[in-house]
Short mmCIF file of C-alpha atoms and ligand atoms in Angstrom, two decimals:
data_model
loop_
_atom_site.label_atom_id
_atom_site.label_comp_id
_atom_site.label_asym_id
_atom_site.label_seq_id
_atom_site.Cartn_x
_atom_site.Cartn_y
_atom_site.Cartn_z
CA MET J 1 2.05 0.66 5.04
CA GLU J 2 3.07 3.60 7.16
CA GLY J 3 5.82 3.57 9.76
CA THR J 4 7.92 6.71 9.53
CA ALA J 5 7.74 7.37 13.27
CA GLU J 6 6.00 5.72 16.23
CA LYS J 7 2.73 4.84 14.50
CA THR J 8 2.35 1.65 12.43
CA GLY J 9 -0.46 1.98 9.92
CA VAL J 10 -1.95 -0.35 7.33
CA GLY J 11 -4.58 0.86 4.89
CA ILE J 12 -6.30 -0.63 1.87
CA VAL J 13 -7.83 1.49 -0.89
CA ASP J 14 -9.14 0.81 -4.37
CA ASP J 15 -8.10 2.89 -7.36
CA ALA J 16 -11.37 4.84 -7.31
CA GLY J 17 -10.33 6.29 -3.94
CA ASN J 18 -12.57 4.23 -1.67
CA ILE J 19 -10.87 3.60 1.67
CA LEU J 20 -11.62 -0.07 2.39
CA SER J 21 -9.75 -0.16 5.70
CA SER J 22 -7.24 1.85 7.68
CA ILE J 23 -5.95 0.71 11.02
CA GLY J 24 -2.96 1.56 13.12
CA LYS J 25 -1.16 1.06 16.38
CA GLN J 26 0.94 3.59 18.18
CA LEU J 27 3.99 3.05 20.37
CA ILE J 28 3.49 4.93 23.62
CA PRO J 29 6.82 5.20 25.44
CA GLU J 30 6.75 4.73 29.23
CA SER J 31 8.86 7.83 29.64
CA GLY J 32 10.72 10.32 27.46
CA GLY J 33 10.51 10.55 23.70
CA ILE J 34 10.47 8.09 20.82
CA HIS J 35 13.64 6.04 20.39
CA PRO J 36 14.11 5.08 16.72
CA ARG J 37 15.01 1.50 17.62
CA GLU J 38 11.96 1.10 19.83
CA ALA J 39 9.78 2.45 17.02
CA ALA J 40 11.31 -0.15 14.68
CA GLU J 41 10.70 -2.95 17.19
CA HIS J 42 7.11 -1.78 17.54
CA HIS J 43 6.55 -1.88 13.76
CA ALA J 44 8.13 -5.34 13.56
CA ALA J 45 5.87 -6.64 16.31
CA VAL J 46 2.55 -5.30 15.03
CA ILE J 47 2.75 -5.00 11.25
CA VAL J 48 1.83 -8.60 10.38
CA PRO J 49 -1.25 -8.71 12.65
CA LEU J 50 -2.25 -5.28 11.33
CA ILE J 51 -2.07 -6.54 7.74
CA SER J 52 -4.40 -9.43 8.65
CA GLU J 53 -6.79 -7.09 10.45
CA ALA J 54 -6.84 -4.62 7.56
CA LEU J 55 -7.64 -7.41 5.11
CA GLU J 56 -10.39 -8.68 7.38
CA GLU J 57 -11.91 -5.23 7.74
CA ALA J 58 -11.84 -4.78 3.95
CA GLN J 59 -13.18 -8.33 3.49
CA LEU J 60 -10.32 -9.14 1.15
CA GLU J 61 -7.59 -11.73 0.92
CA LEU J 62 -3.91 -11.30 0.15
CA LYS J 63 -4.48 -12.48 -3.41
CA ASP J 64 -6.81 -9.49 -3.99
CA ILE J 65 -3.98 -7.00 -3.37
CA ASP J 66 -2.40 -5.57 -6.56
CA LEU J 67 0.19 -3.16 -5.17
CA ILE J 68 2.05 -2.72 -1.90
CA ALA J 69 2.80 0.92 -1.15
CA PHE J 70 5.07 1.81 1.76
CA ALA J 71 6.23 5.07 3.32
CA ARG J 72 9.78 5.48 2.06
CA GLY J 73 10.59 8.66 3.98
CA PRO J 74 11.14 11.12 5.52
CA GLY J 75 11.36 9.54 8.93
CA LEU J 76 13.39 7.57 11.48
CA GLY J 77 15.88 5.22 9.75
CA PRO J 78 15.25 2.01 11.72
CA ALA J 79 11.48 2.56 11.58
CA LEU J 80 11.50 3.14 7.81
CA ARG J 81 13.71 0.12 7.15
CA THR J 82 11.46 -2.20 9.14
CA VAL J 83 8.37 -1.23 7.17
CA ALA J 84 10.25 -1.32 3.85
CA THR J 85 11.43 -4.83 4.71
CA ALA J 86 7.87 -5.88 5.45
CA ALA J 87 6.74 -4.43 2.12
CA ARG J 88 9.47 -6.28 0.19
CA SER J 89 8.71 -9.58 1.91
CA LEU J 90 5.00 -9.28 1.25
CA SER J 91 5.75 -8.38 -2.36
CA MET J 92 7.78 -11.57 -2.80
CA ARG J 93 5.15 -13.64 -1.05
CA ILE J 94 2.26 -12.50 -3.27
CA ASN J 95 4.32 -11.60 -6.32
CA LYS J 96 3.00 -8.04 -6.62
CA PRO J 97 5.00 -4.81 -7.05
CA ILE J 98 5.98 -2.39 -4.31
CA LEU J 99 6.01 1.38 -4.52
CA GLY J 100 7.77 3.81 -2.16
CA VAL J 101 5.66 6.83 -1.18
CA ASN J 102 6.68 10.18 0.28
CA HIS J 103 5.01 10.56 3.67
CA CYS J 104 4.30 14.30 3.30
CA VAL J 105 2.74 13.84 -0.16
CA GLY J 106 0.59 11.17 1.51
CA HIS J 107 -0.76 13.67 4.04
CA VAL J 108 -1.72 16.11 1.28
CA GLU J 109 -3.31 13.44 -0.92
CA ILE J 110 -5.45 11.88 1.82
CA GLY J 111 -6.50 15.42 2.71
CA ARG J 112 -7.60 16.10 -0.87
CA LEU J 113 -9.34 12.73 -1.12
CA THR J 114 -11.29 12.97 2.14
CA THR J 115 -12.26 16.66 2.01
CA GLY J 116 -12.73 17.17 -1.73
CA CYS J 117 -10.51 20.25 -1.88
CA ALA J 118 -8.56 20.48 -5.15
CA ASP J 119 -5.60 22.82 -4.99
CA PRO J 120 -4.99 23.86 -1.38
CA VAL J 121 -2.26 25.53 0.58
CA THR J 122 -1.57 22.77 3.09
CA LEU J 123 -0.43 23.41 6.65
CA TYR J 124 1.14 20.15 7.81
CA VAL J 125 1.83 20.25 11.54
CA SER J 126 2.77 17.12 13.44
CA GLY J 127 5.24 15.77 15.96
CA GLY J 128 8.01 15.72 13.37
CA ASN J 129 6.98 18.22 10.69
CA SER J 130 5.81 21.82 10.32
CA GLN J 131 5.52 22.86 6.69
CA VAL J 132 3.39 24.97 4.41
CA ILE J 133 3.03 23.13 1.10
CA ALA J 134 1.33 24.04 -2.17
CA PHE J 135 1.41 22.69 -5.72
CA ASP J 136 3.43 24.58 -8.32
CA SER J 137 5.35 23.50 -11.44
CA GLY J 138 4.79 19.76 -11.15
CA ARG J 139 5.57 19.39 -7.47
CA TYR J 140 4.36 20.13 -3.99
CA GLN J 141 6.63 23.03 -3.13
CA VAL J 142 7.55 24.06 0.39
CA PHE J 143 6.58 27.70 0.90
CA GLY J 144 7.65 27.83 4.53
CA GLU J 145 8.77 25.49 7.29
CA THR J 146 10.32 25.26 10.71
CA LEU J 147 14.03 25.84 10.86
CA ASP J 148 14.45 23.83 14.04
CA ILE J 149 11.85 21.66 15.80
CA ALA J 150 8.28 20.86 14.73
CA ALA J 151 5.33 22.55 16.46
CA GLY J 152 4.05 19.26 17.88
CA ASN J 153 7.48 18.37 19.18
CA MET J 154 7.71 21.78 20.83
CA LEU J 155 4.38 21.21 22.62
CA ASP J 156 5.47 17.69 23.62
CA GLN J 157 8.79 18.92 25.04
CA PHE J 158 7.06 21.71 26.94
CA ALA J 159 4.53 19.28 28.44
CA ARG J 160 7.20 16.78 29.37
CA GLN J 161 9.37 19.36 31.14
CA THR J 162 6.44 20.86 33.04
CA GLY J 163 5.19 17.44 34.16
CA LEU J 164 2.04 17.50 32.01
CA GLY J 165 2.96 14.19 30.34
CA HIS J 166 2.85 12.81 26.80
CA PRO J 167 1.53 13.60 24.22
CA GLY J 168 1.78 17.24 25.10
CA GLY J 169 -0.50 18.86 22.52
CA PRO J 170 -3.84 17.85 24.10
CA LYS J 171 -2.59 18.62 27.64
CA VAL J 172 -1.45 22.11 26.64
CA GLU J 173 -4.73 22.67 24.82
CA ASN J 174 -6.85 21.65 27.82
CA LEU J 175 -4.98 23.90 30.24
CA SER J 176 -4.94 26.82 27.81
CA LYS J 177 -8.74 26.86 27.87
CA LYS J 178 -8.56 28.00 31.51
CA SER J 179 -6.73 31.22 30.62
CA ASP J 180 -7.01 34.28 28.44
CA ASN J 181 -4.05 36.05 30.00
CA TYR J 182 -1.44 36.53 27.29
CA ILE J 183 2.18 36.63 28.47
CA ARG J 184 4.64 38.00 25.94
CA LEU J 185 6.72 35.28 24.30
CA PRO J 186 9.20 35.44 21.40
CA TYR J 187 7.47 35.36 18.01
CA THR J 188 9.93 34.02 15.46
CA VAL J 189 9.01 34.27 11.80
CA LYS J 190 12.02 34.61 9.50
CA GLY J 191 10.85 35.35 6.00
CA MET J 192 8.53 32.44 5.31
CA ASP J 193 10.14 30.17 7.89
CA LEU J 194 9.63 29.59 11.60
CA ALA J 195 11.63 28.67 14.67
CA PHE J 196 10.15 27.15 17.82
CA SER J 197 13.09 26.35 20.10
CA GLY J 198 13.48 29.91 21.42
CA LEU J 199 9.76 30.01 22.13
CA LEU J 200 10.00 26.70 23.99
CA THR J 201 12.88 27.93 26.16
CA ALA J 202 11.15 31.23 26.92
CA ALA J 203 7.90 29.48 27.87
CA LEU J 204 9.77 27.12 30.21
CA ARG J 205 11.49 30.12 31.84
CA LYS J 206 8.13 31.82 32.44
CA TYR J 207 6.86 28.65 34.10
CA GLU J 208 9.98 28.35 36.25
CA ALA J 209 9.57 32.02 37.24
CA GLY J 210 6.15 31.21 38.67
CA VAL J 211 3.76 32.28 35.90
CA PRO J 212 0.65 30.05 36.23
CA LEU J 213 0.91 27.05 33.91
CA GLU J 214 -2.43 27.75 32.21
CA ASP J 215 -1.27 31.26 31.29
CA VAL J 216 1.94 29.86 29.80
CA CYS J 217 0.00 27.18 27.88
CA PHE J 218 -2.42 29.77 26.52
CA SER J 219 0.38 32.13 25.49
CA LEU J 220 2.43 29.32 23.99
CA GLN J 221 -0.47 28.25 21.77
CA GLU J 222 -1.40 31.79 20.76
CA THR J 223 2.19 32.57 19.76
CA ALA J 224 3.02 29.31 17.98
CA PHE J 225 -0.28 29.14 16.09
CA SER J 226 -0.13 32.82 15.07
CA MET J 227 3.28 32.11 13.55
CA LEU J 228 1.89 29.11 11.63
CA VAL J 229 -1.18 31.00 10.44
CA GLU J 230 0.90 34.01 9.35
CA ILE J 231 3.06 32.01 6.94
CA THR J 232 0.05 30.02 5.71
CA GLU J 233 -1.72 33.28 4.95
CA ARG J 234 1.23 34.67 3.04
CA ALA J 235 1.70 31.46 1.06
CA MET J 236 -1.96 31.62 0.10
CA ALA J 237 -1.71 35.18 -1.12
CA HIS J 238 1.53 34.55 -2.97
CA ALA J 239 0.47 31.29 -4.64
CA GLU J 240 -3.03 32.66 -5.30
CA LYS J 241 -4.81 29.65 -3.81
CA ARG J 242 -8.40 29.69 -2.58
CA GLU J 243 -8.27 26.67 -0.29
CA VAL J 244 -6.52 25.96 3.01
CA LEU J 245 -5.99 22.37 4.20
CA LEU J 246 -4.88 21.50 7.73
CA VAL J 247 -3.24 18.06 8.29
CA GLY J 248 -0.99 16.37 10.87
CA GLY J 249 -1.60 15.44 14.50
CA VAL J 250 -1.67 19.06 15.71
CA ALA J 251 -4.79 19.54 13.55
CA ALA J 252 -6.67 18.06 16.52
CA ASN J 253 -6.27 21.46 18.21
CA GLN J 254 -9.48 23.51 18.21
CA ARG J 255 -7.76 26.85 18.65
CA LEU J 256 -5.49 26.29 15.65
CA ARG J 257 -8.51 25.34 13.54
CA GLU J 258 -10.41 28.39 14.70
CA MET J 259 -7.53 30.70 13.78
CA LEU J 260 -7.18 29.14 10.33
CA GLN J 261 -10.93 29.39 9.78
CA ILE J 262 -10.88 33.11 10.61
CA MET J 263 -7.90 33.72 8.32
CA SER J 264 -9.54 31.75 5.48
CA ASP J 265 -12.81 33.68 5.88
CA GLU J 266 -10.94 36.98 5.67
CA HIS J 267 -9.53 35.88 2.30
CA TYR J 268 -12.82 34.44 1.02
CA ALA J 269 -11.00 31.11 0.98
CA GLU J 270 -12.35 27.75 2.05
CA PHE J 271 -10.91 25.92 5.04
CA PHE J 272 -10.68 22.10 5.00
CA MET J 273 -9.65 19.47 7.48
CA PRO J 274 -9.85 15.66 7.03
CA PRO J 275 -11.58 13.52 9.68
CA LEU J 276 -9.12 13.23 12.59
CA GLU J 277 -8.20 9.60 11.80
CA TYR J 278 -6.78 10.83 8.46
CA CYS J 279 -5.05 13.90 9.95
CA GLY J 280 -2.41 11.93 11.82
CA ASP J 281 -0.18 9.29 10.28
CA ASN J 282 -2.24 6.48 8.76
CA GLY J 283 -1.96 3.62 6.30
CA ALA J 284 -4.68 4.81 3.93
CA MET J 285 -2.71 7.92 2.96
CA ILE J 286 0.22 5.78 1.80
CA ALA J 287 -2.06 3.30 0.02
CA TRP J 288 -3.93 6.05 -1.83
CA THR J 289 -0.79 7.97 -2.83
CA GLY J 290 0.73 4.69 -4.00
CA ALA J 291 -2.33 4.02 -6.14
CA LEU J 292 -2.12 7.51 -7.69
CA ALA J 293 1.59 7.14 -8.40
CA PHE J 294 1.25 3.65 -9.85
CA THR J 295 -1.58 4.56 -12.20
CA HIS J 296 0.58 7.46 -13.42
CA GLY J 297 3.48 5.23 -14.32
CA LEU J 298 5.73 5.56 -11.27
CA ARG J 299 7.57 2.41 -10.17
CA THR J 300 9.98 1.40 -7.40
CA PRO J 301 12.14 -1.58 -8.44
CA VAL J 302 12.93 -3.70 -5.36
CA ASP J 303 16.71 -3.31 -5.84
CA GLN J 304 16.26 0.47 -5.67
CA SER J 305 13.75 0.49 -2.84
CA PHE J 306 16.12 1.81 -0.16
CA VAL J 307 14.57 4.23 2.31
CA ARG J 308 15.15 8.01 2.25
CA LEU J 309 15.45 9.51 5.73
CA ARG J 310 15.40 13.14 4.61
CA TRP J 311 13.27 12.88 1.49
CA ARG J 312 11.85 16.35 0.98
CA VAL J 313 8.36 16.73 -0.41
CA ASP J 314 9.59 19.16 -3.09
CA LYS J 315 11.88 16.46 -4.55
CA VAL J 316 8.95 14.25 -5.57
CA ASP J 317 7.19 14.33 -8.93
CA VAL J 318 3.40 14.22 -8.65
CA PRO J 319 2.28 13.70 -12.27
CA TRP J 320 -1.33 13.08 -11.18
CA VAL J 321 -1.71 16.72 -10.11
CA LYS J 322 -2.49 19.09 -12.97
CA GLN J 323 -1.38 22.71 -13.02
CA PRO J 324 -4.61 24.68 -12.49
P1 LIG Z 1 1.58 13.04 14.42
O1 LIG Z 1 3.07 13.34 14.46
O2 LIG Z 1 0.93 13.48 13.17
O3 LIG Z 1 1.28 11.61 14.81
O4 LIG Z 1 0.90 13.93 15.58
C1 LIG Z 1 1.34 13.87 16.91
C2 LIG Z 1 1.55 15.26 17.43
O5 LIG Z 1 0.28 15.97 17.48
C3 LIG Z 1 2.11 15.31 18.83
O6 LIG Z 1 3.16 16.23 18.86
C4 LIG Z 1 0.94 15.76 19.68
O7 LIG Z 1 1.32 16.48 20.84
C5 LIG Z 1 0.19 16.65 18.70
N1 LIG Z 1 -1.21 16.82 19.09
C6 LIG Z 1 -2.15 15.88 19.26
N2 LIG Z 1 -3.32 16.43 19.69
C7 LIG Z 1 -3.09 17.78 19.79
C8 LIG Z 1 -3.87 18.89 20.20
N3 LIG Z 1 -5.15 18.75 20.60
N4 LIG Z 1 -3.30 20.12 20.16
C9 LIG Z 1 -2.02 20.27 19.75
N5 LIG Z 1 -1.23 19.25 19.39
C10 LIG Z 1 -1.75 18.02 19.40
MG1 LIG Z 2 3.02 12.61 9.64
#
């Protein structure tokens, strides 16, 4: 069960890595951003029907379930607690164990499962996260990340404030296709890390100063994605990896994919991206990571199953990944 933000997801997998079902429902706010309490109310309202639907799709019954994995963090507190509560209740009802999964590890693992890549540098870009992750010394280490807001959040805020609506990523992408006129915007890479808030402010100023919106959208994408690709490229060279994996909702963007493909080609590396339904938040990624963790001896006793709002990916042991 996934519910770290506004999407409720339920997935069922077997321990061979077959995805038997994966369904989800997203809260779409009438205006403004995602309120943590509204996300929690959304999860509470839809999770039980989603569990039934997922079982139906997999042609299974509750008694066939052996393990209940849930996204333990990072994420919005009320949202996480609602899904954790659902997991605990279901566990008591069917007398099967629960296991808390790190959401970011889930993105990497469903990416490896669905694309067949083995040891990638992962660029994880979504509404709430922008990180470059790669395996080293027993863990998925963070090689670079945003120091302020996530790339998706930046696009969403830009779209909201220019009247393009929500979610912003696809709107900015569509408009950007009408322009190839690059307007200079601040490019902020600090070491291996990024910052997007200055870029957001500068782009909004350009728009307010009368620069055509399609030119601002184009320039915003070119700048933000170049920053992301630059740190991905350096992580790849430094960690000596030969595979690049793109995950997260922003992976839907064709221009970002194209830029990563070009960079990968230049390094004789292979570029991978899961099917879109497994790029964004989904239940299957939590189910599969839970299965991996459980078969490698990890456990989450119910009395220690509290959620972890800021649970960093590099704090999680992944004993199923072998040092290449
Ligand atoms: P997630 O947080 O993984 O659910 O992904 C949602 C984020 O992906 C939002 O910030 C969206 O604006 C962004 N997004 C979705 N489609 C696109 C796109 N085509 N280009 C850029 N960003 C996108
Ligand atoms: Mg996510």
